[in-house]
Tab-separated table of C-alpha atoms and ligand atoms in Angstrom:
chain	number	residue	atom	x	y	z
A	216	MET	CA	-69.097	-45.011	-34.114
A	217	HIS	CA	-69.904	-46.351	-37.600
A	218	ARG	CA	-66.853	-44.566	-39.024
A	219	LEU	CA	-64.436	-46.505	-36.838
A	220	ASP	CA	-62.677	-49.644	-37.985
A	221	LEU	CA	-62.738	-51.754	-34.847
A	222	ASN	CA	-59.790	-53.794	-36.117
A	223	ARG	CA	-57.516	-50.781	-36.352
A	224	LEU	CA	-57.948	-49.072	-33.031
A	225	PRO	CA	-54.920	-47.859	-31.063
A	226	ARG	CA	-53.915	-50.267	-28.323
A	227	HIS	CA	-52.749	-47.495	-26.053
A	228	VAL	CA	-54.267	-44.008	-25.928
A	229	SER	CA	-52.693	-41.316	-23.736
A	230	ILE	CA	-54.362	-38.001	-23.042
A	231	ILE	CA	-53.034	-34.617	-21.932
A	232	MET	CA	-56.237	-33.359	-20.348
A	233	ASP	CA	-55.797	-29.606	-20.793
A	234	GLY	CA	-58.141	-26.629	-20.798
A	235	ASN	CA	-60.108	-26.990	-17.551
A	236	GLY	CA	-59.170	-23.517	-16.348
A	237	ARG	CA	-60.158	-21.837	-19.605
A	238	TRP	CA	-63.431	-23.773	-19.651
A	239	ALA	CA	-64.252	-22.364	-16.219
A	240	ASN	CA	-63.069	-18.850	-17.109
A	241	LEU	CA	-65.424	-18.809	-20.101
A	242	ARG	CA	-68.235	-19.395	-17.607
A	243	LEU	CA	-66.902	-16.733	-15.249
A	244	ALA	CA	-66.304	-19.477	-12.706
A	245	ASN	CA	-63.355	-20.518	-10.587
A	246	ARG	CA	-60.789	-22.743	-12.346
A	247	VAL	CA	-61.619	-25.535	-9.905
A	248	PHE	CA	-65.107	-25.726	-11.406
A	249	GLY	CA	-63.420	-26.732	-14.670
A	250	HIS	CA	-61.358	-29.431	-12.971
A	251	ASN	CA	-64.513	-30.861	-11.410
A	252	GLU	CA	-66.298	-30.975	-14.741
A	253	GLY	CA	-63.207	-32.561	-16.297
A	254	ALA	CA	-63.770	-35.581	-14.053
A	255	ASN	CA	-66.934	-36.310	-16.059
A	256	SER	CA	-64.885	-36.392	-19.256
A	257	VAL	CA	-62.577	-38.916	-17.581
A	258	ARG	CA	-65.545	-41.159	-16.784
A	259	GLU	CA	-66.796	-40.910	-20.345
A	260	VAL	CA	-63.455	-41.673	-22.000
A	261	VAL	CA	-62.986	-44.697	-19.709
A	262	LYS	CA	-66.452	-45.922	-20.714
A	263	CYS	CA	-65.580	-45.488	-24.419
A	264	CYS	CA	-62.372	-47.516	-24.038
A	265	LEU	CA	-64.278	-50.353	-22.363
A	266	GLU	CA	-66.930	-50.323	-25.103
A	267	LEU	CA	-64.378	-50.305	-27.899
A	268	GLY	CA	-62.007	-52.770	-26.238
A	269	ILE	CA	-59.055	-50.357	-26.144
A	270	PRO	CA	-56.855	-52.067	-23.539
A	271	TYR	CA	-54.601	-49.207	-22.354
A	272	LEU	CA	-55.581	-45.666	-21.400
A	273	THR	CA	-53.177	-43.207	-19.774
A	274	LEU	CA	-54.289	-39.862	-18.365
A	275	TYR	CA	-52.056	-36.930	-17.433
A	276	ALA	CA	-53.668	-35.590	-14.298
A	277	PHE	CA	-50.936	-33.637	-12.451
A	278	SER	CA	-47.484	-32.751	-13.705
A	279	LYS	CA	-44.357	-32.111	-11.670
A	280	GLU	CA	-44.576	-28.548	-12.922
A	281	ASN	CA	-48.180	-28.095	-11.739
A	282	TRP	CA	-46.830	-27.576	-8.188
A	283	GLN	CA	-45.997	-24.049	-9.312
A	284	ARG	CA	-49.681	-23.100	-9.506
A	285	PRO	CA	-51.330	-21.068	-6.735
A	286	GLU	CA	-51.521	-23.091	-3.555
A	287	SER	CA	-55.316	-22.927	-3.475
A	288	GLU	CA	-55.550	-24.552	-6.911
A	289	VAL	CA	-52.968	-27.223	-6.059
A	290	THR	CA	-54.882	-28.061	-2.874
A	291	ALA	CA	-58.150	-28.234	-4.794
A	292	LEU	CA	-56.600	-30.557	-7.394
A	293	TRP	CA	-55.365	-32.968	-4.712
A	294	HIS	CA	-58.742	-32.827	-3.043
A	295	LEU	CA	-60.481	-33.620	-6.323
A	296	LEU	CA	-58.105	-36.474	-7.128
A	297	ARG	CA	-58.693	-38.057	-3.766
A	298	ARG	CA	-62.462	-37.666	-4.047
A	299	PHE	CA	-62.372	-39.130	-7.562
A	300	LEU	CA	-60.367	-42.188	-6.480
A	301	LYS	CA	-62.786	-42.797	-3.605
A	302	SER	CA	-65.957	-42.318	-5.615
A	303	GLU	CA	-64.799	-44.474	-8.538
A	304	PHE	CA	-63.355	-47.303	-6.467
A	305	ALA	CA	-66.398	-49.620	-6.572
A	306	ASP	CA	-66.959	-49.007	-10.299
A	307	LEU	CA	-63.321	-49.658	-11.139
A	308	VAL	CA	-63.409	-52.958	-9.289
A	309	SER	CA	-66.751	-54.105	-10.705
A	310	ARG	CA	-65.614	-53.283	-14.244
A	311	ARG	CA	-62.285	-55.059	-13.702
A	312	ILE	CA	-60.172	-52.014	-14.508
A	313	ARG	CA	-56.565	-52.114	-13.394
A	314	VAL	CA	-55.288	-48.770	-12.135
A	315	ARG	CA	-51.604	-47.940	-12.299
A	316	HIS	CA	-49.751	-44.918	-11.053
A	317	LEU	CA	-47.107	-43.228	-13.178
A	318	GLY	CA	-45.146	-40.645	-11.262
A	319	ASP	CA	-43.186	-39.805	-8.164
A	320	PRO	CA	-44.995	-40.908	-4.999
A	321	ASP	CA	-42.697	-38.920	-2.724
A	322	ASP	CA	-44.362	-35.529	-2.466
A	323	ILE	CA	-47.973	-36.582	-3.112
A	324	PRO	CA	-50.069	-35.640	-0.033
A	325	MET	CA	-50.391	-38.685	2.227
A	326	GLU	CA	-54.215	-38.945	2.080
A	327	VAL	CA	-54.105	-38.956	-1.732
A	328	LEU	CA	-51.210	-41.400	-1.863
A	329	ASN	CA	-53.002	-43.790	0.493
A	330	GLU	CA	-56.123	-43.722	-1.677
A	331	LEU	CA	-54.051	-44.181	-4.819
A	332	ARG	CA	-52.148	-47.139	-3.345
A	333	HIS	CA	-55.388	-48.689	-2.173
A	334	VAL	CA	-56.898	-48.527	-5.685
A	335	VAL	CA	-53.691	-49.735	-7.352
A	336	GLU	CA	-53.382	-52.714	-4.998
A	337	ALA	CA	-57.053	-53.670	-5.105
A	338	THR	CA	-57.122	-53.704	-8.915
A	339	ALA	CA	-53.673	-55.197	-9.548
A	340	ASP	CA	-54.984	-58.493	-10.916
A	341	PHE	CA	-57.463	-56.997	-13.365
A	342	ASP	CA	-56.695	-56.708	-17.051
A	343	ARG	CA	-59.802	-55.586	-18.908
A	344	LEU	CA	-58.500	-52.048	-19.171
A	345	VAL	CA	-55.230	-50.752	-17.786
A	346	LEU	CA	-55.889	-47.189	-16.653
A	347	SER	CA	-52.603	-45.448	-15.895
A	348	LEU	CA	-52.835	-42.193	-14.003
A	349	ALA	CA	-49.897	-39.828	-14.436
A	350	ILE	CA	-49.920	-38.007	-11.124
A	351	ASN	CA	-46.925	-35.951	-9.986
A	352	TYR	CA	-45.385	-37.089	-13.254
A	353	GLY	CA	-42.624	-35.575	-15.366
A	354	GLY	CA	-41.013	-37.226	-18.369
A	355	ARG	CA	-37.503	-35.923	-17.768
A	356	GLN	CA	-37.690	-36.760	-14.075
A	357	GLU	CA	-38.811	-40.274	-15.032
A	358	ILE	CA	-35.824	-40.742	-17.369
A	359	LEU	CA	-33.373	-39.453	-14.743
A	360	ARG	CA	-34.833	-41.725	-12.107
A	361	ALA	CA	-34.498	-44.688	-14.480
A	362	ALA	CA	-30.871	-43.773	-15.227
A	363	ARG	CA	-30.100	-43.597	-11.508
A	364	LYS	CA	-31.764	-46.954	-10.830
A	365	TYR	CA	-29.891	-48.523	-13.718
A	366	ALA	CA	-26.575	-47.115	-12.481
A	367	GLY	CA	-27.367	-48.562	-9.061
A	368	ASP	CA	-27.986	-51.978	-10.604
A	369	VAL	CA	-24.684	-51.790	-12.494
A	370	LEU	CA	-22.812	-50.917	-9.296
A	371	ALA	CA	-24.512	-53.779	-7.490
A	372	GLY	CA	-23.597	-56.188	-10.281
A	373	ARG	CA	-27.228	-56.786	-11.294
A	374	ALA	CA	-26.829	-55.187	-14.750
A	375	GLU	CA	-24.044	-54.842	-17.291
A	376	SER	CA	-22.943	-51.340	-18.170
A	377	ASP	CA	-22.401	-51.932	-21.900
A	378	ALA	CA	-25.481	-54.010	-22.601
A	379	LEU	CA	-28.314	-51.548	-22.146
A	380	SER	CA	-30.989	-51.953	-24.814
A	381	GLN	CA	-34.088	-49.831	-25.362
A	382	GLU	CA	-36.229	-52.674	-24.031
A	383	GLU	CA	-34.166	-53.005	-20.888
A	384	PHE	CA	-34.078	-49.263	-20.220
A	385	SER	CA	-37.851	-49.139	-20.676
A	386	ARG	CA	-38.206	-51.509	-17.751
A	387	TYR	CA	-36.714	-48.893	-15.430
A	388	LEU	CA	-39.430	-46.372	-16.283
A	389	PHE	CA	-42.760	-45.994	-14.457
A	390	THR	CA	-44.358	-47.505	-17.569
A	391	THR	CA	-42.687	-50.926	-17.124
A	392	ASP	CA	-44.565	-53.495	-19.214
A	393	LEU	CA	-46.914	-50.941	-20.768
A	394	PRO	CA	-46.797	-50.771	-24.564
A	395	ASP	CA	-45.770	-47.367	-25.956
A	396	PRO	CA	-48.709	-45.077	-26.673
A	397	ASP	CA	-50.054	-45.294	-30.228
A	398	LEU	CA	-52.075	-42.114	-29.942
A	399	ILE	CA	-51.511	-39.066	-27.766
A	400	ILE	CA	-54.438	-36.676	-27.556
A	401	ARG	CA	-54.015	-33.139	-26.247
A	402	THR	CA	-57.109	-31.068	-25.603
A	403	GLY	CA	-57.026	-27.299	-25.142
A	404	GLY	CA	-55.190	-26.577	-28.381
A	405	GLU	CA	-51.571	-26.158	-27.232
A	406	TYR	CA	-48.942	-27.583	-29.577
A	407	ARG	CA	-46.621	-28.937	-26.939
A	408	VAL	CA	-45.909	-32.071	-24.960
A	409	SER	CA	-45.461	-30.496	-21.490
A	410	ASN	CA	-43.039	-33.148	-20.222
A	411	PHE	CA	-45.394	-36.073	-20.867
A	412	LEU	CA	-44.064	-39.568	-21.732
A	413	LEU	CA	-40.938	-38.195	-23.418
A	414	TRP	CA	-39.292	-41.575	-23.897
A	415	GLN	CA	-42.465	-43.472	-24.742
A	416	LEU	CA	-43.885	-41.093	-27.349
A	417	ALA	CA	-41.164	-41.809	-29.945
A	418	TYR	CA	-43.628	-43.082	-32.567
A	419	ALA	CA	-46.971	-42.009	-31.137
A	420	GLU	CA	-49.433	-40.222	-33.391
A	421	LEU	CA	-50.178	-36.778	-31.973
A	422	TYR	CA	-53.722	-35.430	-32.082
A	423	ILE	CA	-54.312	-31.902	-30.862
A	424	THR	CA	-57.781	-30.447	-30.592
A	425	ALA	CA	-58.911	-26.993	-29.482
A	426	THR	CA	-61.776	-28.625	-27.573
A	427	LEU	CA	-61.307	-27.965	-23.867
A	428	TRP	CA	-61.082	-31.058	-21.663
A	429	PRO	CA	-64.503	-30.674	-19.946
A	430	ASP	CA	-66.095	-30.592	-23.433
A	431	PHE	CA	-64.226	-33.667	-24.642
A	432	ARG	CA	-66.765	-36.478	-24.630
A	433	GLU	CA	-67.649	-39.545	-26.702
A	434	PRO	CA	-68.115	-37.793	-30.097
A	435	GLN	CA	-64.795	-35.950	-29.696
A	436	PHE	CA	-63.002	-39.120	-28.607
A	437	HIS	CA	-64.385	-41.030	-31.576
A	438	GLU	CA	-63.257	-38.212	-33.886
A	439	ALA	CA	-59.720	-38.518	-32.491
A	440	LEU	CA	-59.793	-42.259	-33.136
A	441	ALA	CA	-61.120	-41.698	-36.663
A	442	GLU	CA	-58.254	-39.274	-37.317
A	443	PHE	CA	-55.794	-41.850	-35.971
A	444	GLN	CA	-57.158	-44.324	-38.514
A	445	ARG	CA	-56.524	-41.853	-41.336
A	446	ARG	CA	-52.825	-41.650	-40.455
A	447	GLU	CA	-50.167	-43.752	-42.129
A	448	ARG	CA	-47.709	-44.988	-39.532
A	449	ARG	CA	-44.477	-45.525	-41.395
A	450	PHE	CA	-41.951	-46.069	-38.565
A	451	GLY	CA	-39.190	-44.811	-40.833
A	452	LYS	CA	-40.164	-46.841	-43.885
A	453	THR	CA	-41.614	-45.562	-47.163
A	454	SER	CA	-45.267	-45.629	-48.113
A	455	ASP	CA	-44.536	-48.115	-50.891
A	456	GLN	CA	-42.945	-50.526	-48.479
A	457	LEU	CA	-46.033	-50.464	-46.294
A	458	ARG	CA	-48.314	-51.210	-49.229
A	459	THR	CA	-46.183	-54.066	-50.541
A	460	VAL	CA	-47.654	-57.363	-49.472
A	461	SER	CA	-44.896	-59.857	-48.999
A	462	PHE	CA	-45.557	-63.394	-50.199
A	463	THR	CA	-43.258	-65.851	-48.543
B	230	LIG	C1	-55.519	-29.118	-17.196
B	230	LIG	O1	-56.265	-27.947	-17.289
B	230	LIG	C2	-55.591	-29.746	-15.827
B	230	LIG	C3	-54.323	-29.752	-15.109
B	230	LIG	C4	-53.204	-29.277	-15.531
B	230	LIG	C5	-54.352	-30.343	-13.800
B	230	LIG	P1	-55.601	-26.548	-16.919
B	230	LIG	O2	-55.858	-26.290	-15.488
B	230	LIG	O3	-54.201	-26.495	-17.346
B	230	LIG	O4	-56.487	-25.571	-17.796
B	230	LIG	P2	-55.969	-24.339	-18.651
B	230	LIG	O5	-54.907	-24.837	-19.570
B	230	LIG	O6	-55.453	-23.321	-17.692
B	230	LIG	O7	-57.196	-23.878	-19.380
B	231	LIG	C1	-50.264	-30.332	-18.851
B	231	LIG	O1	-51.073	-29.220	-18.799
B	231	LIG	C2	-50.369	-31.123	-17.574
B	231	LIG	C3	-51.628	-31.829	-17.368
B	231	LIG	C4	-52.621	-31.896	-18.221
B	231	LIG	C5	-51.735	-32.528	-16.118
B	231	LIG	P1	-50.508	-27.805	-18.338
B	231	LIG	O2	-51.618	-26.837	-18.455
B	231	LIG	O3	-49.864	-27.923	-17.011
B	231	LIG	O4	-49.374	-27.545	-19.425
B	231	LIG	P2	-48.657	-26.173	-19.847
B	231	LIG	O5	-48.218	-25.516	-18.584
B	231	LIG	O6	-49.669	-25.341	-20.573
B	231	LIG	O7	-47.537	-26.578	-20.743
B	232	LIG	MG1	-53.256	-25.962	-19.060
């Protein structure tokens, strides 16, 4: 904690929570055991964000591509998600956490979708922490959906075809009104993005750790933040330009 500069924390942290299956395999247990333990890491990272005053946290919980897993695992994941939303509901409300859903609602099992909608609606006016859950989410699918919605608005005369800015296009994404992520953490050691926030990650700092998600707790989260603070975010400029203080 002492190593962190509280004035230079990322505003928006997004996490690809990977490695649950391997964590369980190392213990000769079923992969689902790893997913269950991963829920404790979620609770801990949420707690850290509240303590540090990080206002936006986004978690990748189920990708569009995860449907291709064995049916028993997919069923267990939906079961766990539903149980998690139910068990955390009171805590989310009492801590004034706003929950958002990023992803396609269409093929989410009805019991899970109902729980998700309930949490999203009940917390809609809170703003202490915006916790976005990427569930049934895919970055390319999100961009295509936005393009289709935009085309529909053009056809209906609500938008102009030659005046599309980055800001306006961003409003068609699931992440409407969310700032772009400053830091993307991937646990489990894979050097890939796996279809997560493709549009939004343009200038995010990427932090990849071999630590498996169920082992990712407060010390590991603080280390990721410390590494973020060692980075120089240039946004296309030169180092010298960033160091030059302009007197006007
Ligand atoms: C991430 O852990 C959780 C989800 C994708 C839902 P994995 O289940 O992918 O774990 P590994 O990568 O197989 O270890
Ligand atoms: C990414 O993990 C998706 C989530 C964490 C929800 P995966 O384990 O599905 O990613 P790949 O398949 O290794 O790229
Ligand atoms: Mg994985």
